[in-house]
mmCIF file of C-alpha atoms in Angstrom:
data_model
loop_
_atom_site.group_PDB
_atom_site.id
_atom_site.type_symbol
_atom_site.label_atom_id
_atom_site.label_comp_id
_atom_site.label_asym_id
_atom_site.label_seq_id
_atom_site.Cartn_x
_atom_site.Cartn_y
_atom_site.Cartn_z
ATOM 1 C CA UNK A 74 -82.713 74.872 108.285
ATOM 2 C CA UNK A 75 -84.865 77.232 111.023
ATOM 3 C CA UNK A 76 -82.198 79.530 110.644
ATOM 4 C CA UNK A 77 -81.451 79.870 107.161
ATOM 5 C CA UNK A 78 -85.207 79.718 106.694
ATOM 6 C CA UNK A 79 -85.033 83.326 108.545
ATOM 7 C CA UNK A 80 -82.171 83.958 106.682
ATOM 8 C CA UNK A 81 -83.469 83.900 103.803
ATOM 9 C CA UNK A 82 -86.222 86.045 104.563
ATOM 10 C CA UNK A 83 -84.260 89.003 106.108
ATOM 11 C CA UNK A 84 -81.963 89.523 102.801
ATOM 12 C CA UNK A 85 -85.568 89.091 100.655
ATOM 13 C CA UNK A 86 -87.335 91.723 102.697
ATOM 14 C CA UNK A 87 -83.389 94.315 102.590
ATOM 15 C CA UNK A 88 -83.441 92.742 98.470
ATOM 16 C CA UNK A 89 -87.484 94.722 98.503
ATOM 17 C CA UNK A 90 -86.316 97.940 100.857
ATOM 18 C CA UNK A 91 -83.227 97.797 97.528
ATOM 19 C CA UNK A 92 -85.522 97.492 94.585
ATOM 20 C CA UNK A 93 -88.119 100.008 96.022
ATOM 21 C CA UNK A 94 -85.519 102.714 96.221
ATOM 22 C CA UNK A 95 -83.726 101.466 93.457
ATOM 23 C CA UNK A 96 -86.122 100.816 91.356
ATOM 24 C CA UNK A 97 -89.048 101.958 92.269
ATOM 25 C CA UNK A 98 -90.575 99.017 92.973
ATOM 26 C CA UNK A 99 -93.419 98.885 95.965
ATOM 27 C CA UNK A 100 -92.802 96.846 98.242
ATOM 28 C CA UNK A 101 -96.803 95.324 98.157
ATOM 29 C CA UNK A 102 -96.507 94.639 94.469
ATOM 30 C CA UNK A 103 -92.269 93.170 95.142
ATOM 31 C CA UNK A 104 -93.363 90.918 97.978
ATOM 32 C CA UNK A 105 -95.217 87.556 95.662
ATOM 33 C CA UNK A 106 -92.193 87.533 93.634
ATOM 34 C CA UNK A 107 -89.806 87.644 97.382
ATOM 35 C CA UNK A 108 -91.428 85.210 98.456
ATOM 36 C CA UNK A 109 -91.702 82.808 95.104
ATOM 37 C CA UNK A 110 -87.616 83.331 95.203
ATOM 38 C CA UNK A 111 -87.424 82.352 99.264
ATOM 39 C CA UNK A 112 -89.716 79.267 98.432
ATOM 40 C CA UNK A 113 -87.459 77.764 95.468
ATOM 41 C CA UNK A 114 -84.735 78.335 97.434
ATOM 42 C CA UNK A 115 -85.368 76.621 100.810
ATOM 43 C CA UNK A 116 -87.057 73.913 98.113
ATOM 44 C CA UNK A 117 -83.306 73.738 96.786
ATOM 45 C CA UNK A 118 -82.158 73.041 100.109
ATOM 46 C CA UNK A 119 -84.805 70.458 101.351
ATOM 47 C CA UNK A 120 -84.158 68.566 97.708
ATOM 48 C CA UNK A 121 -80.773 68.419 98.560
ATOM 49 C CA UNK A 122 -81.091 66.874 101.688
ATOM 50 C CA UNK A 123 -83.795 64.027 100.901
ATOM 51 C CA UNK A 124 -82.117 63.215 97.955
ATOM 52 C CA UNK A 125 -79.367 60.619 97.732
ATOM 53 C CA UNK A 126 -77.512 61.577 94.819
ATOM 54 C CA UNK A 127 -75.325 64.472 96.163
ATOM 55 C CA UNK A 128 -75.347 67.294 94.051
ATOM 56 C CA UNK A 129 -74.140 70.920 95.393
ATOM 57 C CA UNK A 130 -77.751 72.942 96.214
ATOM 58 C CA UNK A 131 -76.802 75.572 93.667
ATOM 59 C CA UNK A 132 -78.388 73.317 91.054
ATOM 60 C CA UNK A 133 -81.100 71.827 92.714
ATOM 61 C CA UNK A 134 -82.152 75.252 92.779
ATOM 62 C CA UNK A 135 -81.453 76.275 89.498
ATOM 63 C CA UNK A 136 -83.630 73.635 88.386
ATOM 64 C CA UNK A 137 -86.928 74.045 90.579
ATOM 65 C CA UNK A 138 -86.244 77.874 89.454
ATOM 66 C CA UNK A 139 -86.096 76.421 86.106
ATOM 67 C CA UNK A 140 -89.140 73.874 86.105
ATOM 68 C CA UNK A 141 -91.584 76.596 87.926
ATOM 69 C CA UNK A 142 -91.039 79.266 85.185
ATOM 70 C CA UNK A 143 -90.785 76.518 82.592
ATOM 71 C CA UNK A 144 -94.163 76.255 80.199
ATOM 72 C CA UNK A 145 -94.923 72.880 81.269
ATOM 73 C CA UNK A 146 -95.352 73.731 85.277
ATOM 74 C CA UNK A 147 -98.883 74.918 85.654
ATOM 75 C CA UNK A 148 -99.659 78.955 86.549
ATOM 76 C CA UNK A 149 -95.515 79.074 85.332
ATOM 77 C CA UNK A 150 -96.910 82.898 83.459
ATOM 78 C CA UNK A 151 -98.090 84.305 86.851
ATOM 79 C CA UNK A 152 -94.566 82.351 88.792
ATOM 80 C CA UNK A 153 -92.598 84.584 86.120
ATOM 81 C CA UNK A 154 -94.398 87.814 86.160
ATOM 82 C CA UNK A 155 -94.074 88.315 89.807
ATOM 83 C CA UNK A 156 -90.739 87.227 90.004
ATOM 84 C CA UNK A 157 -89.594 90.001 87.071
ATOM 85 C CA UNK A 158 -90.737 92.446 89.465
ATOM 86 C CA UNK A 159 -87.673 91.779 91.709
ATOM 87 C CA UNK A 160 -84.899 93.793 89.919
ATOM 88 C CA UNK A 161 -81.869 91.068 89.916
ATOM 89 C CA UNK A 162 -79.355 93.742 90.493
ATOM 90 C CA UNK A 163 -81.438 94.941 94.136
ATOM 91 C CA UNK A 164 -81.244 90.980 95.181
ATOM 92 C CA UNK A 165 -77.552 91.423 94.396
ATOM 93 C CA UNK A 166 -76.812 94.764 96.231
ATOM 94 C CA UNK A 167 -77.093 92.639 99.642
ATOM 95 C CA UNK A 168 -75.325 89.399 98.770
ATOM 96 C CA UNK A 169 -72.370 91.185 97.979
ATOM 97 C CA UNK A 170 -72.306 93.500 100.939
ATOM 98 C CA UNK A 171 -71.947 90.559 102.676
ATOM 99 C CA UNK A 172 -68.927 89.656 101.141
ATOM 100 C CA UNK A 173 -67.564 93.618 102.194
ATOM 101 C CA UNK A 174 -67.969 92.396 105.526
ATOM 102 C CA UNK A 175 -66.472 89.307 105.594
ATOM 103 C CA UNK A 176 -63.777 91.098 103.414
ATOM 104 C CA UNK A 177 -61.023 91.515 107.038
ATOM 105 C CA UNK A 178 -61.641 88.255 107.634
ATOM 106 C CA UNK A 179 -58.864 86.839 104.635
ATOM 107 C CA UNK A 180 -57.167 89.690 105.236
ATOM 108 C CA UNK A 181 -54.053 88.827 107.522
ATOM 109 C CA UNK A 182 -54.384 85.477 105.596
ATOM 110 C CA UNK A 183 -53.665 87.422 102.184
ATOM 111 C CA UNK A 184 -50.404 89.447 103.837
ATOM 112 C CA UNK A 185 -48.419 86.096 103.919
ATOM 113 C CA UNK A 186 -48.986 85.372 100.506
ATOM 114 C CA UNK A 187 -46.130 86.371 98.029
ATOM 115 C CA UNK A 188 -46.629 88.983 95.157
ATOM 116 C CA UNK A 189 -46.482 86.131 92.838
ATOM 117 C CA UNK A 190 -49.330 84.342 93.981
ATOM 118 C CA UNK A 191 -51.442 87.707 93.785
ATOM 119 C CA UNK A 192 -50.635 88.549 90.034
ATOM 120 C CA UNK A 193 -51.330 84.475 88.550
ATOM 121 C CA UNK A 194 -54.541 85.006 90.823
ATOM 122 C CA UNK A 195 -55.557 87.780 88.504
ATOM 123 C CA UNK A 196 -54.131 85.744 85.185
ATOM 124 C CA UNK A 197 -56.288 83.169 86.373
ATOM 125 C CA UNK A 198 -59.470 85.059 86.999
ATOM 126 C CA UNK A 199 -58.609 86.888 83.768
ATOM 127 C CA UNK A 200 -57.945 83.177 81.385
ATOM 128 C CA UNK A 201 -61.516 82.011 82.633
ATOM 129 C CA UNK A 202 -63.348 85.191 81.761
ATOM 130 C CA UNK A 203 -61.925 85.703 78.638
ATOM 131 C CA UNK A 204 -60.963 82.820 76.979
ATOM 132 C CA UNK A 205 -64.616 81.594 77.414
ATOM 133 C CA UNK A 206 -66.083 85.115 76.734
ATOM 134 C CA UNK A 207 -63.969 84.356 72.709
ATOM 135 C CA UNK A 208 -65.184 80.438 72.402
ATOM 136 C CA UNK A 209 -68.287 82.214 72.618
ATOM 137 C CA UNK A 210 -67.618 84.904 70.526
ATOM 138 C CA UNK A 211 -65.934 82.415 67.654
ATOM 139 C CA UNK A 212 -69.508 80.283 68.785
ATOM 140 C CA UNK A 213 -71.685 83.229 67.678
ATOM 141 C CA UNK A 214 -69.960 84.481 64.409
ATOM 142 C CA UNK A 215 -69.802 80.509 63.573
ATOM 143 C CA UNK A 216 -73.392 79.849 62.950
ATOM 144 C CA UNK A 217 -74.443 83.158 62.565
ATOM 145 C CA UNK A 218 -76.461 84.352 65.763
ATOM 146 C CA UNK A 219 -75.961 87.276 67.758
ATOM 147 C CA UNK A 220 -74.642 89.049 64.531
ATOM 148 C CA UNK B 244 -74.192 74.168 111.919
ATOM 149 C CA UNK B 245 -72.288 77.535 110.697
ATOM 150 C CA UNK B 246 -73.695 80.570 112.495
ATOM 151 C CA UNK B 247 -76.012 82.671 110.171
ATOM 152 C CA UNK B 248 -77.734 84.928 112.303
ATOM 153 C CA UNK B 249 -76.165 88.224 113.839
ATOM 154 C CA UNK B 250 -78.470 91.517 114.180
ATOM 155 C CA UNK B 251 -75.347 93.511 113.823
ATOM 156 C CA UNK B 252 -74.442 92.409 110.518
ATOM 157 C CA UNK B 253 -77.975 92.502 108.913
ATOM 158 C CA UNK B 254 -78.427 95.878 109.956
ATOM 159 C CA UNK B 255 -75.655 97.143 108.621
ATOM 160 C CA UNK B 256 -76.566 95.519 105.510
ATOM 161 C CA UNK B 257 -79.436 97.312 105.413
ATOM 162 C CA UNK B 258 -77.663 100.632 105.928
ATOM 163 C CA UNK B 259 -75.620 99.750 103.204
ATOM 164 C CA UNK B 260 -78.733 98.486 100.618
ATOM 165 C CA UNK B 261 -80.195 101.653 100.965
ATOM 166 C CA UNK B 262 -77.134 104.527 100.856
ATOM 167 C CA UNK B 263 -76.125 102.445 97.495
ATOM 168 C CA UNK B 264 -79.347 102.323 96.471
ATOM 169 C CA UNK B 265 -79.725 106.062 97.968
ATOM 170 C CA UNK B 266 -76.856 107.192 95.543
ATOM 171 C CA UNK B 267 -78.010 104.738 92.411
ATOM 172 C CA UNK B 268 -75.748 104.470 89.172
ATOM 173 C CA UNK B 269 -73.545 106.647 88.378
ATOM 174 C CA UNK B 270 -71.583 106.368 84.684
ATOM 175 C CA UNK B 271 -68.212 108.095 84.220
ATOM 176 C CA UNK B 272 -67.148 108.536 80.911
ATOM 177 C CA UNK B 273 -63.156 108.949 80.683
ATOM 178 C CA UNK B 274 -62.895 109.700 76.969
ATOM 179 C CA UNK B 275 -61.472 106.313 76.665
ATOM 180 C CA UNK B 276 -64.486 104.385 77.873
ATOM 181 C CA UNK B 277 -67.909 104.529 80.394
ATOM 182 C CA UNK B 278 -66.925 103.408 83.640
ATOM 183 C CA UNK B 279 -69.941 102.232 85.203
ATOM 184 C CA UNK B 280 -70.526 102.712 88.980
ATOM 185 C CA UNK B 281 -73.963 100.812 90.345
ATOM 186 C CA UNK B 282 -75.188 99.829 93.764
ATOM 187 C CA UNK B 283 -73.578 97.043 94.165
ATOM 188 C CA UNK B 284 -69.996 97.617 93.824
ATOM 189 C CA UNK B 285 -70.900 100.592 97.104
ATOM 190 C CA UNK B 286 -71.720 97.984 98.570
ATOM 191 C CA UNK B 287 -69.076 95.759 98.171
ATOM 192 C CA UNK B 288 -66.818 99.047 99.060
ATOM 193 C CA UNK B 289 -67.657 100.352 101.920
ATOM 194 C CA UNK B 290 -69.234 96.345 103.832
ATOM 195 C CA UNK B 291 -65.260 96.224 103.397
ATOM 196 C CA UNK B 292 -63.814 99.116 104.308
ATOM 197 C CA UNK B 293 -66.373 98.251 107.715
ATOM 198 C CA UNK B 294 -64.873 95.441 107.984
ATOM 199 C CA UNK B 295 -61.403 96.694 108.372
ATOM 200 C CA UNK B 296 -59.194 95.202 111.384
ATOM 201 C CA UNK B 297 -57.600 98.873 112.199
ATOM 202 C CA UNK B 298 -61.447 100.277 112.765
ATOM 203 C CA UNK B 299 -62.391 97.138 115.090
ATOM 204 C CA UNK B 300 -65.881 97.929 113.490
ATOM 205 C CA UNK B 301 -66.874 94.320 113.618
ATOM 206 C CA UNK B 302 -65.280 91.084 115.476
ATOM 207 C CA UNK B 303 -64.078 88.280 113.807
ATOM 208 C CA UNK B 304 -67.245 86.654 114.754
ATOM 209 C CA UNK B 305 -69.073 88.948 112.621
ATOM 210 C CA UNK B 306 -67.331 88.893 110.044
ATOM 211 C CA UNK B 307 -67.085 84.918 109.942
ATOM 212 C CA UNK B 308 -70.922 85.749 110.351
ATOM 213 C CA UNK B 309 -71.099 87.989 107.386
ATOM 214 C CA UNK B 310 -69.359 85.029 105.013
ATOM 215 C CA UNK B 311 -71.416 82.382 106.229
ATOM 216 C CA UNK B 312 -74.562 84.385 105.250
ATOM 217 C CA UNK B 313 -72.564 85.071 101.563
ATOM 218 C CA UNK B 314 -72.114 81.342 101.532
ATOM 219 C CA UNK B 315 -75.662 80.804 100.707
ATOM 220 C CA UNK B 316 -77.221 84.322 99.353
ATOM 221 C CA UNK B 317 -76.166 83.837 96.930
ATOM 222 C CA UNK B 318 -78.840 81.008 96.101
ATOM 223 C CA UNK B 319 -81.386 83.544 96.031
ATOM 224 C CA UNK B 320 -79.759 85.212 92.553
ATOM 225 C CA UNK B 321 -79.205 82.038 91.127
ATOM 226 C CA UNK B 322 -83.481 81.242 91.888
ATOM 227 C CA UNK B 323 -83.670 84.426 90.399
ATOM 228 C CA UNK B 324 -81.526 84.330 87.490
ATOM 229 C CA UNK B 325 -83.463 80.500 86.793
ATOM 230 C CA UNK B 326 -86.450 82.301 87.022
ATOM 231 C CA UNK B 327 -85.142 84.319 83.972
ATOM 232 C CA UNK B 328 -84.802 80.548 82.357
ATOM 233 C CA UNK B 329 -87.852 78.531 82.573
ATOM 234 C CA UNK B 330 -88.873 81.305 79.861
ATOM 235 C CA UNK B 331 -86.997 81.364 77.736
ATOM 236 C CA UNK B 332 -85.249 77.524 77.237
ATOM 237 C CA UNK B 333 -85.797 77.764 73.556
ATOM 238 C CA UNK B 334 -83.260 80.545 72.926
ATOM 239 C CA UNK B 335 -80.938 79.155 75.387
ATOM 240 C CA UNK B 336 -80.781 75.607 73.662
ATOM 241 C CA UNK B 337 -80.579 78.352 70.104
ATOM 242 C CA UNK B 338 -78.093 79.103 71.511
ATOM 243 C CA UNK B 339 -76.217 75.790 72.613
ATOM 244 C CA UNK B 340 -73.258 75.214 70.892
ATOM 245 C CA UNK B 341 -71.401 78.533 72.023
ATOM 246 C CA UNK B 342 -73.498 77.927 75.691
ATOM 247 C CA UNK B 343 -71.398 74.795 75.344
ATOM 248 C CA UNK B 344 -68.056 75.631 73.776
ATOM 249 C CA UNK B 345 -67.880 78.468 75.964
ATOM 250 C CA UNK B 346 -67.101 76.260 78.794
ATOM 251 C CA UNK B 347 -64.119 74.743 77.598
ATOM 252 C CA UNK B 348 -62.984 78.367 78.028
ATOM 253 C CA UNK B 349 -63.634 78.873 81.029
ATOM 254 C CA UNK B 350 -61.657 75.305 81.942
ATOM 255 C CA UNK B 351 -58.981 75.828 80.214
ATOM 256 C CA UNK B 352 -58.347 79.875 80.809
ATOM 257 C CA UNK B 353 -57.230 79.314 83.938
ATOM 258 C CA UNK B 354 -54.315 76.935 82.577
ATOM 259 C CA UNK B 355 -53.160 78.904 79.409
ATOM 260 C CA UNK B 356 -53.186 81.554 80.246
ATOM 261 C CA UNK B 357 -52.390 81.085 83.996
ATOM 262 C CA UNK B 358 -49.755 77.798 84.430
ATOM 263 C CA UNK B 359 -46.756 79.717 81.835
ATOM 264 C CA UNK B 360 -47.093 82.830 83.448
ATOM 265 C CA UNK B 361 -46.336 80.619 87.061
ATOM 266 C CA UNK B 362 -43.875 78.682 85.751
ATOM 267 C CA UNK B 363 -41.875 81.934 84.089
ATOM 268 C CA UNK B 364 -42.654 83.234 87.767
ATOM 269 C CA UNK B 365 -40.617 80.549 89.483
ATOM 270 C CA UNK B 366 -43.184 78.733 90.812
ATOM 271 C CA UNK B 367 -42.964 75.403 91.126
ATOM 272 C CA UNK B 368 -46.158 72.323 92.694
ATOM 273 C CA UNK B 369 -47.516 75.291 93.843
ATOM 274 C CA UNK B 370 -48.408 76.630 90.478
ATOM 275 C CA UNK B 371 -50.559 73.501 89.565
ATOM 276 C CA UNK B 372 -53.036 74.145 93.146
ATOM 277 C CA UNK B 373 -52.853 77.442 92.280
ATOM 278 C CA UNK B 374 -53.653 77.396 88.074
ATOM 279 C CA UNK B 375 -55.719 74.390 87.683
ATOM 280 C CA UNK B 376 -59.677 76.048 88.553
ATOM 281 C CA UNK B 377 -60.731 79.296 90.342
ATOM 282 C CA UNK B 378 -59.945 77.566 93.139
ATOM 283 C CA UNK B 379 -63.427 78.339 94.600
ATOM 284 C CA UNK B 380 -64.924 76.264 97.710
ATOM 285 C CA UNK B 381 -65.284 72.737 95.606
ATOM 286 C CA UNK B 382 -61.932 73.124 94.265
ATOM 287 C CA UNK B 383 -60.041 73.187 97.039
ATOM 288 C CA UNK B 384 -61.270 70.046 98.579
ATOM 289 C CA UNK B 385 -60.488 68.275 95.070
ATOM 290 C CA UNK B 386 -57.281 69.695 95.383
ATOM 291 C CA UNK B 387 -56.906 68.909 99.418
ATOM 292 C CA UNK B 388 -57.691 65.024 99.364
ATOM 293 C CA UNK B 389 -55.371 64.378 96.524
ATOM 294 C CA UNK B 390 -52.340 66.279 98.093
ATOM 295 C CA UNK B 391 -53.086 67.702 101.003
ATOM 296 C CA UNK B 392 -54.261 71.369 102.292
ATOM 297 C CA UNK B 393 -50.850 71.628 102.997
ATOM 298 C CA UNK B 394 -48.545 70.719 100.313
ATOM 299 C CA UNK B 395 -47.300 72.908 97.767
ATOM 300 C CA UNK B 396 -50.632 72.776 94.782
ATOM 301 C CA UNK B 397 -52.484 73.443 97.922
ATOM 302 C CA UNK B 398 -50.402 76.326 99.412
ATOM 303 C CA UNK B 399 -51.340 77.472 95.352
ATOM 304 C CA UNK B 400 -54.368 76.734 95.569
ATOM 305 C CA UNK B 401 -55.927 78.112 98.847
ATOM 306 C CA UNK B 402 -53.402 81.320 97.516
ATOM 307 C CA UNK B 403 -55.476 82.003 94.497
ATOM 308 C CA UNK B 404 -58.780 81.387 97.023
ATOM 309 C CA UNK B 405 -58.083 84.012 98.793
ATOM 310 C CA UNK B 406 -57.364 86.244 96.467
ATOM 311 C CA UNK B 407 -60.223 85.618 94.699
ATOM 312 C CA UNK B 408 -62.261 85.621 98.050
ATOM 313 C CA UNK B 409 -60.602 89.674 98.515
ATOM 314 C CA UNK B 410 -60.692 91.026 95.219
ATOM 315 C CA UNK B 411 -61.908 88.375 92.460
ATOM 316 C CA UNK B 412 -65.468 90.447 92.282
ATOM 317 C CA UNK B 413 -64.090 93.903 92.082
ATOM 318 C CA UNK B 414 -61.424 92.582 89.620
ATOM 319 C CA UNK B 415 -63.445 90.728 87.184
ATOM 320 C CA UNK B 416 -65.620 93.805 87.305
ATOM 321 C CA UNK B 417 -63.215 96.203 86.353
ATOM 322 C CA UNK B 418 -62.239 93.637 83.668
ATOM 323 C CA UNK B 419 -65.305 93.106 82.318
ATOM 324 C CA UNK B 420 -65.837 96.995 81.954
ATOM 325 C CA UNK B 421 -63.370 97.051 79.855
ATOM 326 C CA UNK B 422 -63.824 94.449 77.928
ATOM 327 C CA UNK B 423 -67.235 95.783 76.928
ATOM 328 C CA UNK B 424 -66.266 99.059 75.697
ATOM 329 C CA UNK B 425 -63.571 97.313 73.418
ATOM 330 C CA UNK B 426 -67.159 96.818 71.240
ATOM 331 C CA UNK B 427 -64.657 93.437 70.288
ATOM 332 C CA UNK B 428 -67.516 90.664 71.644
ATOM 333 C CA UNK B 429 -70.523 91.053 71.717
ATOM 334 C CA UNK B 430 -72.649 91.067 74.863
ATOM 335 C CA UNK B 431 -74.174 87.606 75.519
ATOM 336 C CA UNK B 432 -70.516 86.684 74.737
ATOM 337 C CA UNK B 433 -68.901 88.351 77.978
ATOM 338 C CA UNK B 434 -72.272 87.078 79.527
ATOM 339 C CA UNK B 435 -70.986 83.782 78.621
ATOM 340 C CA UNK B 436 -67.996 84.604 80.023
ATOM 341 C CA UNK B 437 -69.404 85.455 83.164
ATOM 342 C CA UNK B 438 -70.514 82.737 84.056
ATOM 343 C CA UNK B 439 -67.160 81.871 86.233
ATOM 344 C CA UNK B 440 -68.513 79.906 88.411
ATOM 345 C CA UNK B 441 -68.594 81.546 91.398
ATOM 346 C CA UNK B 442 -72.044 83.386 93.078
ATOM 347 C CA UNK B 443 -70.920 86.863 93.870
ATOM 348 C CA UNK B 444 -68.470 87.267 90.911
ATOM 349 C CA UNK B 445 -70.504 86.559 88.411
ATOM 350 C CA UNK B 446 -73.109 89.073 90.056
ATOM 351 C CA UNK B 447 -70.579 91.863 90.041
ATOM 352 C CA UNK B 448 -69.823 91.328 86.009
ATOM 353 C CA UNK B 449 -73.138 90.621 84.982
ATOM 354 C CA UNK B 450 -74.407 94.160 87.021
ATOM 355 C CA UNK B 451 -71.672 95.706 84.981
ATOM 356 C CA UNK B 452 -72.408 94.838 81.887
ATOM 357 C CA UNK B 453 -76.150 95.237 82.217
ATOM 358 C CA UNK B 454 -75.453 98.709 82.999
ATOM 359 C CA UNK B 455 -73.355 99.365 79.499
ATOM 360 C CA UNK B 456 -75.761 97.200 77.494
ATOM 361 C CA UNK B 457 -79.314 98.611 79.117
ATOM 362 C CA UNK B 458 -80.998 97.073 75.562
ATOM 363 C CA UNK B 459 -79.685 93.705 76.822
ATOM 364 C CA UNK B 460 -79.593 93.657 80.129
ATOM 365 C CA UNK B 461 -82.180 90.776 81.350
ATOM 366 C CA UNK B 462 -80.470 88.549 78.157
ATOM 367 C CA UNK B 463 -77.595 89.218 79.849
ATOM 368 C CA UNK B 464 -78.607 88.004 83.196
ATOM 369 C CA UNK B 465 -80.468 85.476 81.524
ATOM 370 C CA UNK B 466 -77.149 83.982 79.752
ATOM 371 C CA UNK B 467 -74.875 84.673 82.558
ATOM 372 C CA UNK B 468 -76.939 82.925 84.707
ATOM 373 C CA UNK B 469 -77.295 79.656 82.744
ATOM 374 C CA UNK B 470 -73.740 79.857 81.313
ATOM 375 C CA UNK B 471 -72.500 79.529 85.934
ATOM 376 C CA UNK B 472 -75.176 76.804 86.112
ATOM 377 C CA UNK B 473 -73.365 74.782 83.235
ATOM 378 C CA UNK B 474 -69.800 75.685 84.710
ATOM 379 C CA UNK B 475 -71.263 74.476 88.669
ATOM 380 C CA UNK B 476 -73.331 71.261 87.379
ATOM 381 C CA UNK B 477 -69.876 69.857 85.261
ATOM 382 C CA UNK B 478 -67.542 71.759 87.370
ATOM 383 C CA UNK B 479 -66.206 69.156 89.505
ATOM 384 C CA UNK B 480 -65.807 65.961 87.061
ATOM 385 C CA UNK B 481 -64.487 68.655 84.957
ATOM 386 C CA UNK B 482 -61.903 69.845 87.419
ATOM 387 C CA UNK B 483 -61.126 65.392 88.562
ATOM 388 C CA UNK B 484 -60.534 64.269 85.209
ATOM 389 C CA UNK B 485 -59.853 66.772 82.968
ATOM 390 C CA UNK B 486 -58.157 70.335 83.964
ATOM 391 C CA UNK B 487 -56.164 69.014 87.109
ATOM 392 C CA UNK B 488 -54.231 65.823 85.077
ATOM 393 C CA UNK B 489 -54.132 68.586 82.140
ATOM 394 C CA UNK B 490 -52.718 70.908 84.507
ATOM 395 C CA UNK B 491 -50.003 67.842 85.905
ATOM 396 C CA UNK B 492 -49.355 66.674 81.921
ATOM 397 C CA UNK B 493 -48.295 70.694 81.400
ATOM 398 C CA UNK B 494 -46.222 70.974 84.110
ATOM 399 C CA UNK B 495 -44.036 68.328 83.510
ATOM 400 C CA UNK B 496 -43.832 69.548 79.724
ATOM 401 C CA UNK B 497 -43.503 73.003 80.277
ATOM 402 C CA UNK B 498 -40.935 73.221 83.557
ATOM 403 C CA UNK B 499 -38.144 72.556 82.419
ATOM 404 C CA UNK B 500 -38.281 74.755 79.698
ATOM 405 C CA UNK B 501 -39.939 78.060 81.810
ATOM 406 C CA UNK B 502 -38.937 76.933 85.211
ATOM 407 C CA UNK B 503 -35.941 78.838 86.872
ATOM 408 C CA UNK B 504 -33.326 76.000 87.245
ATOM 409 C CA UNK B 505 -31.650 77.690 90.111
ATOM 410 C CA UNK B 506 -32.720 76.010 93.777
ATOM 411 C CA UNK B 507 -32.895 78.921 96.063
ATOM 412 C CA UNK B 508 -35.425 80.375 93.920
ATOM 413 C CA UNK B 509 -37.367 78.063 95.462
ATOM 414 C CA UNK B 510 -40.534 79.901 95.527
ATOM 415 C CA UNK B 511 -42.687 80.552 98.592
ATOM 416 C CA UNK B 512 -46.746 80.597 97.417
#
């Protein structure tokens, strides 16, 4: 758990620097928001460990983030304001950097695959994105929302 | 215990982030539409080049650590998107119908498009594992438990998993940009579509959409995050009780029609 906390703090620090360069938010302004995001994430892991119900950590993290920024939670407005200084794009940049750095790992496995499975995977990803967008679009047009 | 600590990896990521954010967002108007390039894409692509085994810059161990960090790092992104949801609950409720229905699209989309094409290409049982879901870790576990990891179904699922890990984010980003440029969809519909149930893919697509529609950037992050959360919450149950049985049913119906009859076209996944 401790190495996870170190890792989150490191990623947070890197994202604060990215947020500074890319979105002109000074690290001092961004710090409280990032600490809150790290705290929410760590709480998610703790809740997952402690509760007997087995659900993916990502659900607990989302739920806690939603809870502390919802109107029923004391101080929700200051929390939202602080986390609002962290641009979500700045937070995604380090994440995709880790994704990039692990690329070579699966390359050997990839070379063993036939071309058919590559085509099918692209279709699978296209299908899930397009059909969901299409259904959402139909939903919006039927209910008249967003149009 | 998965190993997470490596100064080498963290320093490279810091350098990638600094370089990527310095370059910033670049829009290219190709006449047929705008292609948006943005920091997270540079970080992804330069990172991938650095990791190429030929360059010998990273060891297998380094790459495994990067993959382990990736596995938990997207939680921070999810936490950030969660903080957008709290204050916007009424807005989310308001879009409730679309938000619920589009999940059917997420779960059906892989099967409806993927299975017929897999069968036409001559795949057999691999097709079931490959197309019943987007084949991320939880889905692999479901297939492994039911058929075994070394079964045809397991090989199909693993193939899509590997392709998705390598090219999913970049491919979906291009696709999302193309779709955004057609003007057929509302930005929020595409944002919901982006909630495919994988953190890095969703992050990259959300980035592309937010740059093409800057005035809706926050709503895009909000709805992509909400859709992704729902996909994750119901994902495992839907896959076990719905997606897998439906894919098997359709396989039995479609394989005799679309599948290649000859024995010697037995496929390798």
